[in-house]
Amino acid sequence: MATVASAMLLIVLLMLAAIDLRLDIAADTELVQQVAASQELRRTGGIAAALDERRSSDFERRLLLLAGGGLLLLGVAFAVAWRFAERIERPMEELRDAVNQLAGGNWATHIETPEGGYGAGLARALENLRLNLSDHAATGRALDIMLDSMNDAVFVTSPEGMIKRVNVAASQLLGWSQGELLGRELAYVISDQDRTNFNIEQAANDMLELTVRTKNGQTIPVSLSGSVIAADDPRFQGCIFVARNITERKRAERRIRYLARYDTLTKIPNRLQFQHSLQQAIARARKSDQALALVYIDLDHFKEVNDTFGHAAGDRALEILSERMIGRMPNGTMLGRLAGDEFAAFIENLPRGEDNRAAVAALARELLDELGRPFQLGQHELYVTSSLGIAFCPQDADNVVDLIRDADAAMYHSKQNGGNSHSFFTTEMSAIAVERLMLKSKLRRAIERDELMMFYQPKIDLRNGRVVGGEALLRWRLAGHGDIPPMQFIPLAEESNLIQEIGEWVLKRVCNDYRSWQDQVPKPGRISINLSLKQLRQAEFLTRYRSVFDDTGVAPSNFELEITETTLMTDARRMVRLLDELYAMGLHLSIDDFGTGYSSLSALQQFPVGTLKIDQSFVRHAAVSREDATLVRTIVEMGKNLDLEVVAEGIESKEQLAYLRSIDCQYGQGRLFGEPMLATDFLQLLVTQARGTLRYGGMFG
Ligand code: C2E
Ligand code: MG
Ligand code: MG
């Protein structure tokens, strides 16, 4: 109001001044006209003087008027400015407080838009800023909550490995508080044994298994997976590591390895471990230019013990006898159980080039005496005799397979002579070897004679009984020999280049079968094909495989290649490259006979495999032995954790099936669903299923 009034007063004053000026000019004009009319031009000097006088008095008046007006104007302007400043200051103070609040980290209070509109734009901008900051703060807090909710330990480090942030799980794992960890190098928490090899750059681009040390000096195995944080802002650059406690998995792995290598009944090495150790002993003997002896031990008529007294008594007898043998073995001798009632031992450090038969014969006789002593089994006293066969390395054979074969042949010789005796291997005994040679030459003609056949064993989804594919298994139908299983002739084929030819034949056969199934069933499922090490080692393996898929026109994605754990780990680096190429072709890859090799699961993770097949030796006892049951369950869980499909092999009974289903094992195959079948029968199975009948549905309730 005051502003408006002052402005009006100012206008009135200015108007008065203007009217006054106007009147003066009018008076002057009139005067000039009068003088002009009277024609008294010569008196103009008088007129000018009158005019001058009049003008000077007018000028003073106006000057006064203008000065007054100006002062008034200044006063009014000052009043207006004062008022204006007063109206701006308060909102500005409020905004300043709001900014201080934001600076102090309080994003919660809403910033009001001030009344009267002064600073409204600024207030709105600040409110937007507050909302944004509040969002960011919430995101930051959410991140903290998420990190602290994780079961895995998380470490954020600088690019050099200095710990900048850890979550709750990290300090729980290590026993150090978060404060104690910040600012330390990540290597500080790595155990002494792993620290020297620990390299932060490598760790940030990899997944490692190592042990960390806790505050109280314990070591814990973890899988450590690192990533580089890519950020333009150097403050955020660094690495992030996730460490998972794998104690349980390591324990399970040790257990798997133990069970895979040791006989659970007698606690001595099983065939696999025995062969492995024998191989190493042969290498040692070669290096030190010494000889070694292999003693093959087979209990005579042991079947009768089982049949007469039952399997539990038979098991007890085996325990007693193996303990007795161990008691008799000289130092540095290894005893293993090769199968049921078959054992073997090797004796190292024999002088090469000398006749060691007398020394070994003495040991053999001691063993026979010890084994032949009667023992008590419940109410009964019984005794068992044995047959022993002995072969020497390098005289008789210089590799594991041949040495065992020769000692076995010698043992057979003892047995044929009535048992309870020992024999040394002689070349005349190698009838088996001769047979092998004959088989080998026959195998050469097997392909031409059309004696090879492909069988298919269905793979079942254990949730519902659906057939989801099958495994292709090779048979050799040799007149007079019946069906020879692959375990007998694949090793023969591997001794020559025949394996390559056979492998190619298998793939062609399976592709052709698959194509003919596709004519009748749109999706025959995934068929797996077994590959042996020698096949994978063939230089032209990839090109040949590729050309079979091209020629038959069946997509590789319909197939899965089964490779055993042991094959994978032999020359692992080359295998990774090869498998990557196979995978790139669209083939699926699986680890066959899992549990029987020597690798750790983490070592297997480097291969692009998608499926884990649990070896049938574990599945066999899963329904009755608590130990094996735990083992199978652990493998299933581990497989799932690693995103692998898990297939249980060799399901023979409903109890095994029920157990596997109870632990959510996804897939299975085995005799329970029928023996491996011909391609036509397999097709029939698929056709029935496509029409809506699940052949095995009944078993799945
Ligand atoms: P694998 O890949 O582990 O195959 C499973 C073996 O278990 C097969 O023996 C199968 O007939 C047998 N089987 C199936 N169900 C049951 C069951 O319920 N209980 C028991 N105890 N066994 C069962 P098969 O056919 O004698 O093959 C033996 C091995 O020979 C295979 O083991 C595989 O490693 C190899 N093999 C088979 N076909 C080929 C082939 O075409 N090429 C190569 N390189 N190897 C092959
Ligand atoms: Mg297989
Ligand atoms: Mg298998």
PDB file of C-alpha atoms and ligand atoms in Angstrom, residues 453-455 457 471-475 484-490 494 499 502-503 505-507 510 528-533 535 562 564 592-593 613-617 620 649-653 656 669-676, ligand 1:
ATOM      1  CA  MET A 453      25.607-102.387 -32.403  1.00  0.00           C
ATOM      2  CA  MET A 454      24.242 -99.388 -30.615  1.00  0.00           C
ATOM      3  CA  PHE A 455      22.033 -99.773 -27.563  1.00  0.00           C
ATOM      4  CA  GLN A 457      19.466 -96.729 -22.086  1.00  0.00           C
ATOM      5  CA  GLU A 471      22.714 -92.915 -23.218  1.00  0.00           C
ATOM      6  CA  ALA A 472      24.157 -94.613 -26.286  1.00  0.00           C
ATOM      7  CA  LEU A 473      26.096 -97.757 -25.308  1.00  0.00           C
ATOM      8  CA  LEU A 474      28.176 -99.778 -27.696  1.00  0.00           C
ATOM      9  CA  ARG A 475      28.082-103.593 -28.017  1.00  0.00           C
ATOM     10  CA  ILE A 484      31.119-108.320 -25.686  1.00  0.00           C
ATOM     11  CA  PRO A 485      30.782-105.317 -23.356  1.00  0.00           C
ATOM     12  CA  PRO A 486      32.671-102.146 -24.257  1.00  0.00           C
ATOM     13  CA  MET A 487      34.865-102.377 -21.161  1.00  0.00           C
ATOM     14  CA  GLN A 488      36.518-105.391 -22.787  1.00  0.00           C
ATOM     15  CA  PHE A 489      37.048-104.177 -26.306  1.00  0.00           C
ATOM     16  CA  ILE A 490      37.380-100.386 -25.997  1.00  0.00           C
ATOM     17  CA  GLU A 494      42.589 -97.908 -27.887  1.00  0.00           C
ATOM     18  CA  ILE A 499      39.270 -96.340 -31.547  1.00  0.00           C
ATOM     19  CA  ILE A 502      34.913 -96.935 -33.858  1.00  0.00           C
ATOM     20  CA  GLY A 503      34.196 -93.525 -32.339  1.00  0.00           C
ATOM     21  CA  TRP A 505      31.053 -95.176 -36.425  1.00  0.00           C
ATOM     22  CA  VAL A 506      29.263 -94.631 -33.086  1.00  0.00           C
ATOM     23  CA  LEU A 507      28.562 -90.976 -33.802  1.00  0.00           C
ATOM     24  CA  VAL A 510      23.615 -92.396 -33.274  1.00  0.00           C
ATOM     25  CA  SER A 528      24.588 -88.918 -24.599  1.00  0.00           C
ATOM     26  CA  ILE A 529      27.616 -90.517 -26.198  1.00  0.00           C
ATOM     27  CA  ASN A 530      30.654 -91.833 -24.340  1.00  0.00           C
ATOM     28  CA  LEU A 531      34.135 -90.691 -25.271  1.00  0.00           C
ATOM     29  CA  SER A 532      37.431 -92.133 -24.140  1.00  0.00           C
ATOM     30  CA  LEU A 533      40.689 -90.297 -23.592  1.00  0.00           C
ATOM     31  CA  GLN A 535      39.434 -90.584 -28.824  1.00  0.00           C
ATOM     32  CA  GLU A 562      30.185 -88.110 -21.566  1.00  0.00           C
ATOM     33  CA  THR A 564      35.079 -89.421 -17.296  1.00  0.00           C
ATOM     34  CA  ASP A 592      30.801 -89.521 -16.279  1.00  0.00           C
ATOM     35  CA  ASP A 593      31.455 -91.807 -13.304  1.00  0.00           C
ATOM     36  CA  LYS A 613      26.716 -88.392 -13.484  1.00  0.00           C
ATOM     37  CA  ILE A 614      27.063 -90.029 -10.089  1.00  0.00           C
ATOM     38  CA  ASP A 615      28.897 -93.310 -10.485  1.00  0.00           C
ATOM     39  CA  GLN A 616      26.790 -96.408  -9.925  1.00  0.00           C
ATOM     40  CA  SER A 617      29.111 -97.671  -7.172  1.00  0.00           C
ATOM     41  CA  ARG A 620      24.300 -99.031  -5.349  1.00  0.00           C
ATOM     42  CA  GLU A 649      23.605 -94.038 -12.727  1.00  0.00           C
ATOM     43  CA  GLY A 650      22.817 -97.678 -12.152  1.00  0.00           C
ATOM     44  CA  ILE A 651      19.420 -97.443 -10.397  1.00  0.00           C
ATOM     45  CA  GLU A 652      18.460-101.075  -9.850  1.00  0.00           C
ATOM     46  CA  SER A 653      15.852-101.046  -7.096  1.00  0.00           C
ATOM     47  CA  GLN A 656      17.260 -96.639  -4.573  1.00  0.00           C
ATOM     48  CA  GLN A 669      19.055 -94.272 -15.395  1.00  0.00           C
ATOM     49  CA  GLY A 670      19.482 -97.942 -14.631  1.00  0.00           C
ATOM     50  CA  ARG A 671      18.197-101.454 -14.952  1.00  0.00           C
ATOM     51  CA  LEU A 672      15.082-100.585 -12.955  1.00  0.00           C
ATOM     52  CA  PHE A 673      13.891 -98.904 -16.148  1.00  0.00           C
ATOM     53  CA  GLY A 674      15.143-101.693 -18.339  1.00  0.00           C
ATOM     54  CA  GLU A 675      18.423-102.832 -19.839  1.00  0.00           C
ATOM     55  CA  PRO A 676      19.910-100.771 -22.654  1.00  0.00           C
TER      56      PRO A 676
HETATM   57  P1  C2E B   1      29.206 -95.829 -18.424  1.00  0.00           P
HETATM   58  O1  C2E B   1      29.230 -94.663 -19.323  1.00  0.00           O
HETATM   59  O2  C2E B   1      29.331 -95.546 -16.977  1.00  0.00           O
HETATM   60  O3  C2E B   1      27.891 -96.607 -18.739  1.00  0.00           O
HETATM   61  C1  C2E B   1      27.048 -97.155 -17.808  1.00  0.00           C
HETATM   62  C2  C2E B   1      27.259 -98.616 -17.734  1.00  0.00           C
HETATM   63  O4  C2E B   1      26.424 -99.134 -16.715  1.00  0.00           O
HETATM   64  C3  C2E B   1      26.843 -99.348 -18.979  1.00  0.00           C
HETATM   65  O5  C2E B   1      27.678-100.444 -19.105  1.00  0.00           O
HETATM   66  C4  C2E B   1      25.440 -99.805 -18.643  1.00  0.00           C
HETATM   67  O6  C2E B   1      25.015-100.917 -19.397  1.00  0.00           O
HETATM   68  C5  C2E B   1      25.623-100.162 -17.216  1.00  0.00           C
HETATM   69  N1  C2E B   1      24.357-100.130 -16.480  1.00  0.00           N
HETATM   70  C6  C2E B   1      23.197 -99.572 -16.827  1.00  0.00           C
HETATM   71  N2  C2E B   1      22.261 -99.736 -15.871  1.00  0.00           N
HETATM   72  C7  C2E B   1      22.852-100.405 -14.879  1.00  0.00           C
HETATM   73  C8  C2E B   1      22.408-100.862 -13.599  1.00  0.00           C
HETATM   74  O7  C2E B   1      21.285-100.667 -13.189  1.00  0.00           O
HETATM   75  N3  C2E B   1      23.320-101.508 -12.830  1.00  0.00           N
HETATM   76  C9  C2E B   1      24.601-101.727 -13.253  1.00  0.00           C
HETATM   77  N4  C2E B   1      25.418-102.371 -12.465  1.00  0.00           N
HETATM   78  N5  C2E B   1      25.055-101.312 -14.454  1.00  0.00           N
HETATM   79  C10 C2E B   1      24.187-100.667 -15.252  1.00  0.00           C
HETATM   80  P2  C2E B   1      28.295-100.842 -20.481  1.00  0.00           P
HETATM   81  O8  C2E B   1      27.306-100.661 -21.563  1.00  0.00           O
HETATM   82  O9  C2E B   1      28.954-102.159 -20.317  1.00  0.00           O
HETATM   83  O10 C2E B   1      29.383 -99.743 -20.677  1.00  0.00           O
HETATM   84  C11 C2E B   1      30.471 -99.686 -19.863  1.00  0.00           C
HETATM   85  C12 C2E B   1      31.293 -98.500 -20.152  1.00  0.00           C
HETATM   86  O11 C2E B   1      31.868 -98.555 -21.461  1.00  0.00           O
HETATM   87  C13 C2E B   1      30.502 -97.236 -20.140  1.00  0.00           C
HETATM   88  O12 C2E B   1      30.368 -96.828 -18.817  1.00  0.00           O
HETATM   89  C14 C2E B   1      31.331 -96.335 -20.987  1.00  0.00           C
HETATM   90  O13 C2E B   1      32.327 -95.735 -20.221  1.00  0.00           O
HETATM   91  C15 C2E B   1      31.982 -97.273 -21.973  1.00  0.00           C
HETATM   92  N6  C2E B   1      31.281 -97.159 -23.268  1.00  0.00           N
HETATM   93  C16 C2E B   1      30.061 -97.610 -23.622  1.00  0.00           C
HETATM   94  N7  C2E B   1      29.790 -97.272 -24.892  1.00  0.00           N
HETATM   95  C17 C2E B   1      30.851 -96.601 -25.356  1.00  0.00           C
HETATM   96  C18 C2E B   1      31.173 -95.964 -26.603  1.00  0.00           C
HETATM   97  O14 C2E B   1      30.403 -95.932 -27.544  1.00  0.00           O
HETATM   98  N8  C2E B   1      32.397 -95.345 -26.702  1.00  0.00           N
HETATM   99  C19 C2E B   1      33.255 -95.308 -25.658  1.00  0.00           C
HETATM  100  N9  C2E B   1      34.404 -94.687 -25.812  1.00  0.00           N
HETATM  101  N10 C2E B   1      32.984 -95.885 -24.475  1.00  0.00           N
HETATM  102  C20 C2E B   1      31.798 -96.518 -24.325  1.00  0.00           C
END
